Coordinates of C-alpha atoms in Angstrom, one line a residue:
Chain A
M1 CA -58.5 -21.8 -67.6
E2 CA -55.9 -19.3 -68.9
Q3 CA -57.8 -16.6 -67.2
W4 CA -57.6 -18.3 -63.8
I5 CA -53.9 -18.9 -64.3
Q6 CA -53.6 -15.2 -65.1
L7 CA -55.6 -14.3 -62.0
T8 CA -53.4 -16.5 -59.9
I9 CA -50.3 -14.8 -61.2
D10 CA -51.8 -11.4 -60.4
G11 CA -52.7 -12.6 -56.9
I12 CA -49.2 -13.9 -56.3
T13 CA -47.8 -10.6 -57.5
L14 CA -49.9 -8.5 -55.2
G15 CA -49.8 -11.1 -52.4
G16 CA -46.0 -10.9 -52.3
V17 CA -46.2 -7.1 -51.9
Y18 CA -48.7 -7.5 -49.1
A19 CA -46.6 -10.2 -47.5
C20 CA -43.5 -8.1 -47.5
I21 CA -45.2 -5.2 -45.9
A22 CA -47.1 -7.4 -43.5
L23 CA -43.8 -8.8 -42.1
G24 CA -43.0 -5.3 -40.8
Y25 CA -46.3 -5.1 -38.9
T26 CA -45.9 -8.5 -37.5
L27 CA -42.2 -8.1 -36.4
V28 CA -42.9 -4.8 -34.6
Y29 CA -46.0 -6.3 -33.0
G30 CA -44.0 -9.2 -31.9
V31 CA -41.5 -7.2 -29.8
L32 CA -43.7 -4.2 -28.8
R33 CA -47.3 -5.5 -29.0
M34 CA -48.0 -2.4 -31.0
I35 CA -49.3 -1.8 -34.5
N36 CA -47.1 0.6 -36.3
F37 CA -49.7 2.3 -38.4
A38 CA -47.0 4.4 -40.0
H39 CA -45.5 1.3 -41.6
G40 CA -47.3 1.8 -44.9
E41 CA -45.7 5.2 -45.1
L42 CA -42.3 3.6 -45.0
F43 CA -43.3 1.7 -48.1
M44 CA -44.4 5.0 -49.7
M45 CA -41.2 6.8 -48.8
G46 CA -39.2 3.9 -50.2
A47 CA -41.1 4.3 -53.5
F48 CA -40.2 8.0 -53.5
A49 CA -36.6 7.4 -52.7
G50 CA -36.5 5.0 -55.6
V51 CA -38.2 7.3 -58.1
Y52 CA -36.0 10.2 -57.2
T53 CA -32.9 8.1 -57.5
L54 CA -33.9 6.8 -61.0
Q55 CA -34.9 10.3 -62.1
G56 CA -31.5 11.5 -60.9
F57 CA -29.8 8.9 -63.1
Q58 CA -32.1 9.9 -66.0
D59 CA -31.3 13.6 -65.8
H60 CA -27.6 13.4 -65.3
T61 CA -26.4 10.1 -66.9
S62 CA -27.4 7.6 -69.5
L63 CA -27.0 4.7 -67.0
N64 CA -30.7 4.0 -67.0
E65 CA -30.4 2.8 -70.6
D66 CA -26.8 1.5 -70.4
L67 CA -26.9 -0.3 -67.2
P68 CA -30.4 -0.6 -65.8
S69 CA -29.5 -3.3 -63.4
L70 CA -27.1 -0.9 -61.6
T71 CA -29.6 1.9 -61.4
I72 CA -32.4 -0.4 -60.2
T73 CA -30.1 -1.8 -57.5
A74 CA -29.2 1.8 -56.5
A75 CA -32.9 2.7 -56.4
I76 CA -33.7 -0.3 -54.2
F77 CA -30.8 0.5 -52.0
M78 CA -31.9 4.1 -51.5
G79 CA -35.4 2.9 -50.8
I80 CA -34.0 0.8 -48.0
V81 CA -31.8 3.5 -46.6
V82 CA -34.6 6.1 -46.5
A83 CA -37.1 3.7 -44.9
V84 CA -34.6 2.5 -42.3
V85 CA -33.6 6.1 -41.3
L86 CA -37.2 7.1 -41.0
A87 CA -38.0 4.0 -39.0
V88 CA -35.2 4.6 -36.6
L89 CA -36.3 8.2 -36.1
M90 CA -39.9 7.3 -35.6
E91 CA -39.1 4.7 -33.0
R92 CA -36.8 7.1 -31.2
I93 CA -39.1 10.2 -31.3
A94 CA -42.6 8.9 -31.5
Y95 CA -42.7 5.4 -29.9
R96 CA -39.9 5.0 -27.3
P97 CA -41.0 7.8 -25.1
L98 CA -44.3 6.1 -24.9
R99 CA -43.0 2.6 -24.2
H100 CA -44.5 2.6 -20.7
A101 CA -47.6 4.6 -21.6
P102 CA -51.1 3.0 -22.0
R103 CA -51.2 0.9 -25.1
L104 CA -53.4 3.3 -27.0
A105 CA -50.8 6.1 -26.8
P106 CA -48.2 4.7 -29.1
L107 CA -51.0 3.6 -31.5
I108 CA -52.2 7.2 -31.8
S109 CA -48.7 8.4 -32.1
A110 CA -48.2 6.0 -35.0
I111 CA -51.3 7.4 -36.7
G112 CA -49.9 10.8 -36.2
V113 CA -46.5 9.8 -37.8
S114 CA -48.4 8.3 -40.7
I115 CA -50.5 11.5 -41.3
F116 CA -47.3 13.6 -40.9
L117 CA -45.3 11.7 -43.5
R118 CA -48.1 11.5 -46.0
N119 CA -48.7 15.3 -45.8
V120 CA -45.0 16.1 -46.0
M121 CA -44.9 14.2 -49.3
L122 CA -48.2 15.7 -50.5
R123 CA -46.7 19.2 -49.9
Y124 CA -43.4 18.3 -51.4
T125 CA -44.9 16.8 -54.6
N126 CA -47.8 19.3 -54.7
A127 CA -50.0 16.2 -54.6
R128 CA -48.7 15.1 -58.0
R129 CA -47.5 11.6 -58.9
E130 CA -43.8 11.2 -59.6
V131 CA -43.4 9.0 -62.7
Y132 CA -40.8 6.3 -62.6
P133 CA -38.4 6.5 -65.6
D134 CA -38.9 3.7 -68.0
V135 CA -35.9 1.6 -67.0
F136 CA -37.2 -1.9 -66.8
P137 CA -37.1 -3.8 -70.0
D138 CA -40.6 -4.1 -71.5
G139 CA -41.9 -7.4 -72.8
S140 CA -43.3 -10.6 -71.4
I141 CA -42.9 -14.3 -71.5
E142 CA -45.7 -16.3 -73.0
I143 CA -46.7 -19.7 -71.7
G144 CA -49.5 -20.9 -73.9
D145 CA -52.1 -18.2 -73.8
V146 CA -50.8 -16.8 -70.5
S147 CA -48.5 -13.8 -70.7
V148 CA -46.5 -12.6 -67.8
S149 CA -44.7 -9.3 -68.1
Y150 CA -41.0 -9.1 -67.0
I151 CA -41.8 -6.5 -64.4
K152 CA -44.4 -8.8 -62.9
L153 CA -42.0 -11.6 -62.7
F154 CA -39.4 -9.3 -61.2
L155 CA -41.9 -8.2 -58.5
I156 CA -42.8 -11.8 -57.7
G157 CA -39.1 -12.8 -57.6
M158 CA -38.0 -9.9 -55.5
S159 CA -40.7 -10.3 -52.9
I160 CA -39.8 -13.9 -52.5
L161 CA -36.2 -13.0 -52.2
F162 CA -36.9 -10.4 -49.6
M163 CA -39.0 -12.8 -47.6
V164 CA -36.5 -15.6 -47.7
G165 CA -33.8 -13.1 -46.6
L166 CA -35.8 -11.9 -43.7
Y167 CA -36.7 -15.4 -42.7
L168 CA -33.1 -16.5 -42.6
F169 CA -32.2 -13.3 -40.8
I170 CA -34.8 -14.1 -38.1
Q171 CA -33.9 -17.8 -37.8
R172 CA -30.2 -17.9 -38.4
T173 CA -28.5 -14.7 -37.0
K174 CA -27.7 -13.7 -33.5
T175 CA -29.8 -10.6 -33.9
G176 CA -32.7 -12.6 -35.3
T177 CA -32.6 -14.9 -32.3
A178 CA -32.5 -11.9 -30.0
I179 CA -35.6 -10.5 -31.8
R180 CA -37.5 -13.8 -31.2
A181 CA -36.4 -13.8 -27.6
V182 CA -37.5 -10.3 -26.9
A183 CA -40.8 -11.1 -28.6
E184 CA -41.4 -14.0 -26.2
D185 CA -40.3 -12.4 -23.0
R186 CA -38.6 -9.0 -22.9
D187 CA -37.4 -9.1 -19.3
T188 CA -36.0 -12.6 -19.5
A189 CA -34.3 -11.7 -22.8
A190 CA -32.6 -8.7 -21.0
L191 CA -31.4 -11.1 -18.3
M192 CA -29.7 -13.1 -21.0
G193 CA -27.6 -10.1 -21.8
I194 CA -29.7 -8.9 -24.8
D195 CA -29.9 -5.2 -25.2
V196 CA -33.7 -4.8 -25.5
D197 CA -33.8 -1.2 -26.8
R198 CA -31.2 -2.0 -29.4
T199 CA -33.1 -5.1 -30.5
I200 CA -36.3 -3.2 -30.8
V201 CA -34.6 -0.7 -33.1
L202 CA -33.2 -3.5 -35.1
T203 CA -36.7 -5.0 -35.5
F204 CA -37.9 -1.7 -36.9
V205 CA -34.9 -1.6 -39.2
A206 CA -35.6 -5.1 -40.5
G207 CA -39.3 -4.3 -41.2
A208 CA -38.4 -0.9 -42.7
A209 CA -35.8 -2.3 -45.0
L210 CA -38.3 -4.8 -46.4
A211 CA -41.0 -2.1 -46.8
G212 CA -38.6 0.3 -48.5
A213 CA -37.3 -2.2 -50.9
T214 CA -40.8 -3.4 -51.7
G215 CA -41.9 0.2 -52.2
V216 CA -39.3 0.7 -54.9
C217 CA -40.2 -2.6 -56.7
Y218 CA -43.9 -1.8 -56.4
G219 CA -43.4 1.8 -57.7
M220 CA -41.6 0.4 -60.7
Y221 CA -44.4 -2.0 -61.3
V222 CA -47.2 0.6 -61.1
G223 CA -45.0 3.2 -62.8
N224 CA -45.2 6.0 -60.2
A225 CA -45.0 7.1 -56.6
A226 CA -47.6 9.1 -54.8
A227 CA -48.1 10.4 -51.3
G228 CA -51.2 8.3 -50.8
M229 CA -49.8 5.1 -52.1
G230 CA -48.9 3.7 -48.7
F231 CA -52.3 3.8 -47.3
I232 CA -54.3 1.1 -49.0
P233 CA -51.4 -1.4 -49.3
G234 CA -50.6 -0.6 -45.6
I235 CA -54.1 -1.4 -44.5
K236 CA -54.2 -4.5 -46.7
A237 CA -50.9 -5.7 -45.4
F238 CA -52.1 -5.1 -41.8
T239 CA -55.1 -7.3 -42.7
A240 CA -52.8 -9.9 -44.1
A241 CA -50.8 -9.9 -40.9
V242 CA -53.9 -10.3 -38.8
L243 CA -55.2 -13.1 -41.2
G244 CA -52.0 -15.0 -40.8
G245 CA -51.8 -14.4 -37.1
I246 CA -50.1 -11.2 -36.0
G247 CA -46.7 -11.8 -34.5
S248 CA -46.1 -14.9 -36.7
V249 CA -43.6 -14.5 -39.5
P250 CA -44.8 -17.4 -41.6
G251 CA -48.3 -16.2 -40.9
A252 CA -47.6 -12.8 -42.4
M253 CA -46.3 -14.4 -45.6
L254 CA -49.3 -16.8 -45.8
G255 CA -51.8 -14.0 -45.0
G256 CA -50.2 -11.8 -47.7
Y257 CA -50.6 -14.4 -50.5
F258 CA -54.0 -15.5 -49.2
L259 CA -55.2 -11.9 -49.4
G260 CA -53.6 -11.3 -52.8
L261 CA -55.2 -14.4 -54.3
S262 CA -58.6 -13.6 -52.7
E263 CA -58.6 -10.2 -54.3
A264 CA -57.5 -11.5 -57.7
Y265 CA -60.3 -14.1 -57.8
T266 CA -62.9 -11.6 -56.5
T267 CA -62.1 -9.4 -59.4
K268 CA -63.2 -12.2 -61.7
L269 CA -66.1 -13.5 -59.7
F270 CA -67.8 -10.4 -58.4
G271 CA -66.1 -7.5 -60.2
A272 CA -63.1 -5.4 -59.4
Q273 CA -65.1 -3.0 -57.3
Y274 CA -65.6 -5.7 -54.7
K275 CA -62.0 -6.6 -54.0
D276 CA -61.6 -4.3 -51.1
V277 CA -65.0 -5.4 -49.7
V278 CA -63.8 -9.0 -49.8
A279 CA -60.5 -8.2 -48.2
F280 CA -62.1 -6.5 -45.2
V281 CA -64.9 -9.0 -44.9
L282 CA -62.2 -11.6 -44.5
L283 CA -60.6 -9.5 -41.8
V284 CA -63.8 -9.2 -39.9
A285 CA -64.5 -12.9 -40.3
V286 CA -61.1 -13.8 -39.0
L287 CA -61.4 -11.4 -36.1
I288 CA -64.7 -12.9 -35.1
F289 CA -64.0 -16.6 -35.6
R290 CA -60.3 -17.0 -35.2
P291 CA -58.8 -13.8 -33.8
W292 CA -55.3 -15.3 -33.5
G293 CA -55.2 -15.9 -37.3
F294 CA -54.2 -18.9 -39.3
L295 CA -50.8 -19.4 -37.7
G296 CA -50.8 -17.1 -34.7
K297 CA -50.8 -18.3 -31.1
R298 CA -53.7 -17.8 -28.8
E299 CA -52.6 -15.2 -26.3
D300 CA -53.3 -16.2 -22.8
R301 CA -52.1 -14.2 -19.9
R302 CA -50.0 -11.7 -21.8
A303 CA -50.0 -8.3 -20.1
Chain B
M1 CA -10.4 -12.2 -0.1
A2 CA -12.9 -9.6 -1.1
P3 CA -16.4 -10.9 -1.4
I4 CA -17.7 -11.4 -4.9
L5 CA -21.0 -9.8 -4.0
S6 CA -21.6 -7.1 -1.5
V7 CA -25.0 -5.8 -0.7
R8 CA -24.7 -2.7 1.4
D9 CA -27.5 -1.4 3.5
V10 CA -30.0 -1.9 0.7
S11 CA -33.7 -0.8 1.1
R12 CA -36.5 -1.1 -1.3
R13 CA -39.9 0.5 -0.8
F14 CA -43.0 0.2 -3.0
Q15 CA -45.3 3.1 -2.2
G16 CA -46.1 2.5 1.4
L17 CA -44.6 -1.0 1.7
T18 CA -41.0 -1.6 2.7
A19 CA -40.0 -4.9 1.0
L20 CA -36.4 -4.7 2.1
N21 CA -35.0 -2.6 4.9
G22 CA -31.3 -2.0 5.4
V23 CA -30.2 -5.4 4.1
S24 CA -26.5 -6.1 4.1
L25 CA -24.9 -9.3 2.8
D26 CA -21.5 -10.4 1.7
V27 CA -21.0 -13.5 -0.5
E28 CA -17.7 -15.2 -0.8
E29 CA -16.6 -16.4 -4.2
S30 CA -17.4 -20.0 -5.0
S31 CA -19.7 -20.5 -2.0
I32 CA -23.2 -21.7 -2.0
V33 CA -25.5 -19.4 0.0
G34 CA -29.1 -19.9 1.0
V35 CA -31.6 -17.2 1.5
I36 CA -34.6 -18.3 3.5
G37 CA -37.5 -16.7 5.3
P38 CA -41.2 -16.9 5.5
N39 CA -43.4 -15.9 2.5
G40 CA -43.3 -12.1 1.9
A41 CA -39.9 -11.8 3.7
G42 CA -38.4 -10.1 0.7
K43 CA -36.3 -12.9 -0.8
T44 CA -37.5 -12.6 -4.4
T45 CA -37.3 -8.8 -4.1
L46 CA -33.6 -9.3 -3.2
F47 CA -33.1 -11.3 -6.3
N48 CA -34.9 -8.7 -8.4
L49 CA -32.6 -6.0 -7.0
L50 CA -29.5 -8.1 -7.7
T51 CA -30.5 -8.7 -11.3
G52 CA -31.6 -5.2 -12.0
F53 CA -35.4 -5.7 -12.2
Y54 CA -35.7 -3.1 -9.4
K55 CA -33.4 -0.3 -8.3
P56 CA -32.7 0.0 -4.6
T57 CA -34.5 2.9 -2.9
S58 CA -31.3 3.3 -1.0
G59 CA -28.0 1.4 -0.5
E60 CA -25.5 0.0 -2.9
I61 CA -24.8 -3.4 -4.6
W62 CA -21.2 -4.2 -5.6
F63 CA -20.3 -7.1 -7.7
R64 CA -16.7 -8.1 -8.5
G65 CA -15.4 -4.7 -7.5
S66 CA -17.9 -2.5 -9.4
R67 CA -21.2 -1.0 -8.5
V68 CA -24.1 -2.7 -10.3
D69 CA -27.3 -1.3 -8.8
G70 CA -29.1 0.9 -11.3
L71 CA -27.5 -0.7 -14.4
P72 CA -29.8 -2.0 -17.1
L73 CA -30.6 -5.7 -17.0
H74 CA -28.5 -6.7 -19.9
R75 CA -25.4 -4.9 -18.4
I76 CA -25.8 -6.8 -15.1
A77 CA -26.1 -10.0 -17.1
A78 CA -22.9 -9.1 -19.0
A79 CA -21.2 -8.4 -15.6
G80 CA -21.8 -12.1 -14.8
I81 CA -25.0 -12.5 -12.8
S82 CA -27.7 -14.8 -14.1
R83 CA -30.7 -16.4 -12.6
T84 CA -33.6 -18.8 -12.7
F85 CA -37.2 -18.1 -11.8
Q86 CA -39.6 -19.4 -9.2
N87 CA -42.3 -19.6 -11.8
I88 CA -40.3 -20.9 -14.8
R89 CA -39.7 -18.4 -17.5
L90 CA -38.4 -20.2 -20.5
F91 CA -38.8 -19.1 -24.1
S92 CA -41.5 -21.7 -24.4
N93 CA -41.9 -21.6 -28.2
M94 CA -38.3 -22.2 -28.7
T95 CA -36.5 -25.6 -28.5
A96 CA -34.3 -26.5 -25.6
I97 CA -31.2 -25.8 -27.6
E98 CA -32.5 -22.5 -28.8
N99 CA -33.1 -21.4 -25.2
V100 CA -29.5 -22.2 -24.4
L101 CA -28.4 -20.4 -27.6
V102 CA -30.2 -17.2 -26.4
G103 CA -28.3 -17.6 -23.1
Q104 CA -25.1 -17.6 -25.1
H105 CA -26.1 -14.3 -26.8
L106 CA -23.2 -12.4 -25.2
H107 CA -20.7 -14.8 -26.5
L108 CA -21.9 -15.3 -30.1
Q109 CA -20.4 -13.6 -33.1
T110 CA -22.3 -13.7 -36.3
N111 CA -22.2 -11.6 -39.3
I112 CA -25.5 -11.0 -40.9
A113 CA -24.4 -11.3 -44.5
T114 CA -22.5 -14.5 -44.0
A115 CA -25.2 -16.0 -41.8
V116 CA -28.0 -15.3 -44.2
L117 CA -26.0 -16.6 -47.1
G118 CA -24.9 -19.6 -45.1
L119 CA -21.2 -19.1 -45.7
P120 CA -18.6 -21.4 -44.1
A121 CA -17.3 -18.8 -41.6
T122 CA -20.8 -18.7 -40.0
T123 CA -21.3 -22.4 -40.3
N124 CA -18.2 -23.0 -38.2
A125 CA -19.1 -20.4 -35.6
E126 CA -22.6 -21.8 -35.5
Q127 CA -21.4 -25.3 -35.2
H128 CA -19.2 -24.4 -32.3
A129 CA -22.1 -22.5 -30.6
V130 CA -24.3 -25.6 -31.0
E131 CA -21.7 -27.9 -29.6
V132 CA -21.3 -25.6 -26.5
A133 CA -25.1 -25.5 -26.1
V134 CA -25.3 -29.3 -26.3
A135 CA -22.6 -29.5 -23.6
H136 CA -24.6 -27.1 -21.3
L137 CA -27.7 -29.3 -21.8
R138 CA -25.8 -32.4 -21.0
F139 CA -24.4 -30.8 -17.9
A140 CA -28.0 -30.1 -16.7
G141 CA -29.0 -33.7 -17.5
L142 CA -30.9 -32.8 -20.7
G143 CA -28.8 -34.7 -23.2
G144 CA -31.0 -35.9 -26.1
R145 CA -33.7 -33.3 -25.5
E146 CA -32.1 -30.6 -27.6
N147 CA -34.9 -30.3 -30.2
E148 CA -37.8 -30.5 -27.9
L149 CA -39.9 -27.4 -27.6
A150 CA -39.4 -25.9 -24.1
R151 CA -43.1 -26.0 -23.4
N152 CA -43.3 -29.7 -24.1
L153 CA -40.6 -30.6 -21.5
A154 CA -41.6 -32.1 -18.2
Y155 CA -41.7 -29.8 -15.3
G156 CA -38.4 -31.0 -13.7
E157 CA -36.7 -30.8 -17.1
Q158 CA -37.9 -27.2 -17.5
R159 CA -36.2 -26.3 -14.2
R160 CA -33.0 -27.9 -15.5
L161 CA -33.3 -26.1 -18.8
E162 CA -33.5 -22.8 -16.9
I163 CA -30.2 -23.7 -15.3
A164 CA -28.6 -24.8 -18.6
R165 CA -29.7 -21.4 -20.1
A166 CA -28.4 -19.6 -17.0
I167 CA -24.9 -21.2 -17.2
A168 CA -24.8 -20.4 -21.0
L169 CA -24.1 -16.8 -20.0
R170 CA -20.9 -18.0 -18.3
P171 CA -21.9 -16.3 -15.1
K172 CA -19.8 -15.8 -12.0
L173 CA -22.8 -15.7 -9.8
I174 CA -26.1 -17.6 -10.3
L175 CA -29.3 -17.0 -8.5
L176 CA -31.7 -19.9 -8.1
D177 CA -35.2 -19.0 -7.1
E178 CA -36.7 -22.1 -5.5
P179 CA -35.0 -24.6 -7.7
T180 CA -36.8 -27.6 -6.1
A181 CA -40.2 -26.1 -5.9
G182 CA -42.8 -28.7 -6.7
M183 CA -40.3 -31.5 -6.9
N184 CA -40.5 -34.9 -5.2
P185 CA -37.6 -36.0 -2.9
G186 CA -35.9 -37.9 -5.6
E187 CA -36.0 -35.0 -8.0
S188 CA -34.8 -32.6 -5.2
D189 CA -31.8 -34.8 -4.6
A190 CA -30.9 -34.7 -8.2
M191 CA -31.2 -30.9 -8.1
I192 CA -29.0 -30.7 -5.1
G193 CA -26.4 -32.7 -7.0
L194 CA -26.7 -30.3 -10.0
I195 CA -26.3 -27.2 -7.7
R196 CA -23.2 -28.7 -6.2
R197 CA -21.8 -29.3 -9.6
L198 CA -22.4 -25.7 -10.6
R199 CA -19.9 -24.7 -7.9
D200 CA -17.5 -27.7 -8.0
E201 CA -17.2 -28.1 -11.8
L202 CA -17.9 -24.6 -13.1
G203 CA -16.7 -22.6 -10.1
V204 CA -19.8 -20.5 -10.0
T205 CA -21.0 -18.8 -6.8
V206 CA -24.6 -19.8 -6.1
I207 CA -27.3 -18.0 -4.1
L208 CA -30.5 -19.9 -3.7
I209 CA -33.9 -19.2 -2.3
E210 CA -35.4 -22.3 -1.0
H211 CA -38.3 -23.5 1.2
Q212 CA -37.4 -27.1 1.6
M213 CA -35.2 -27.2 4.7
R214 CA -33.8 -30.5 3.6
V215 CA -32.3 -28.9 0.5
V216 CA -31.1 -25.7 2.3
M217 CA -29.4 -27.6 5.0
G218 CA -28.0 -30.2 2.6
V219 CA -26.4 -27.9 0.1
C220 CA -25.8 -24.4 1.6
E221 CA -22.6 -23.5 3.4
Y222 CA -24.0 -20.2 4.6
I223 CA -27.5 -19.1 5.2
T224 CA -29.1 -15.6 5.5
V225 CA -32.5 -15.5 7.0
L226 CA -34.9 -12.7 6.0
D227 CA -38.1 -11.7 7.8
H228 CA -40.2 -8.7 7.1
G229 CA -37.5 -7.3 4.8
E230 CA -34.7 -7.5 7.3
V231 CA -31.8 -9.9 7.9
I232 CA -32.6 -11.6 11.2
A233 CA -29.8 -14.2 11.2
M234 CA -26.7 -15.2 9.2
G235 CA -24.4 -18.1 9.6
T236 CA -23.8 -21.8 8.9
P237 CA -26.8 -24.0 8.7
T238 CA -26.3 -25.3 12.3
E239 CA -26.0 -21.8 13.7
V240 CA -29.1 -20.6 11.9
Q241 CA -31.1 -23.7 12.9
N242 CA -30.4 -22.9 16.5
D243 CA -31.0 -19.2 16.4
Q244 CA -33.9 -18.1 18.6
R245 CA -35.1 -15.4 16.3
V246 CA -35.2 -17.7 13.3
I247 CA -37.2 -20.3 15.2
E248 CA -39.7 -17.6 16.3
A249 CA -40.0 -16.2 12.8
Y250 CA -40.9 -19.6 11.4
L251 CA -42.8 -21.2 14.1
G252 CA -43.7 -18.6 16.7
T253 CA -42.4 -20.9 19.4
G254 CA -41.3 -24.5 18.9
H255 CA -38.5 -25.9 16.9
L256 CA -37.4 -25.8 13.3
K257 CA -37.7 -29.2 11.8
S258 CA -36.9 -30.7 8.5
G259 CA -39.5 -29.7 6.0
A260 CA -41.4 -27.6 8.5
A261 CA -40.8 -24.4 6.7
E262 CA -43.5 -24.7 4.1

């Protein structure tokens, strides 16, 4: 029993990460009907921004020991800034010129951006991992026989916080409403006085902020940042977004947790080496039997 | 008084096809103007030019003293032109009130931080926006339907919701593309009443495309007739009704009767 609880906690931890990344895929898909395959790289770049920020504090100050909450906040902030700046640039340089091109063109451009960013970081780091300074307090809380480390609790908490923030942003703010309007009907949204180009940029910004912040928290959790770290979580989050129904914000969250939990239980039932197999079998099954996902809408006559 | 809208020698060609050819049209402020003509005459093309969906191939469009052709859609909306569609284009997965709130986009002020945290400053602004939206819905006869998803509204209600959304922009000019299409006579009469109130109570200038002659003759003060992309007649309903070219365009020979234009 304890073991299952433990697995559930692991699943929620990983699922939260998938969900936060998946939201970026789903938001961009909503407004552009395009999969931003470079989105996982924003998560990776966020993790690097975080690790370099913390290393900077380590080398020049004693703040990592004295005031870790400050340095962690700064690291998350830098992760957000770097991811947002990159997202704005990639939209401007690689996607916007292809707005009216055939749908495959921006997709390929996105793959190009992804390969480019990964190789820039491979080159910059000489393919080595950057180790996160040990800022987060060690230790865990014990509930019966189940033990949950602080960092795990932190990751679970932060991912929920990020998601709630994003959800309120989409539902409550003027910009969020504009994003939803553009997602439903771009031309009509423009006729309502909504600046569509600006709204699309803001959609990228929202997804990138989430990916960057999650990258930092995830980096702290696994203890390092590496150029290849965005790839698998990126693909998994994409799977989560499709499972939940691409374009649906609650769907991305549900899909993320569903995938995280499936992987955790697979580890126990079939062995860890099967967890990717199960994830992608789920993807294939959903694509065959319910291509619009758990909460997505069936697309009829969308161009 | 200078016209609120001035279309000057506007043409629009699509590859080989000339959809509009040298169309000129002045619209006086606070008037209700009808655009009629057989199918394919270029009526909807004219609306698409006025709202910025298309750019004129040649010619100019002036609105309230500034040139608007070639501006992006959202800038033309901000200048004060809004419209409805022949085939209704609501945000169907949003509620009625959310549709109207999107229409209010240009007039909303929210700060991201306070909105996400639900601070009082936003709550007040939000409450005000919601009150205004409810008023727009009531104006269009949709009181009590605020939280219904747009796609679940009855057909006639959807048409009214498009109008409620269009007035939420606080436009000076509203373009209605076949507002009574598919309506029975009773619903059409109610729509005529709503169109009149747009002008009488909100002071909005109205241009409408309409096929039902009963509606056109009943509500429009001036009528422009298009045929094959050209203006073939302009004037009061009576003048247009008796214009030989209009009669020929519609019926070949014979007489324009109520409801005969379908």
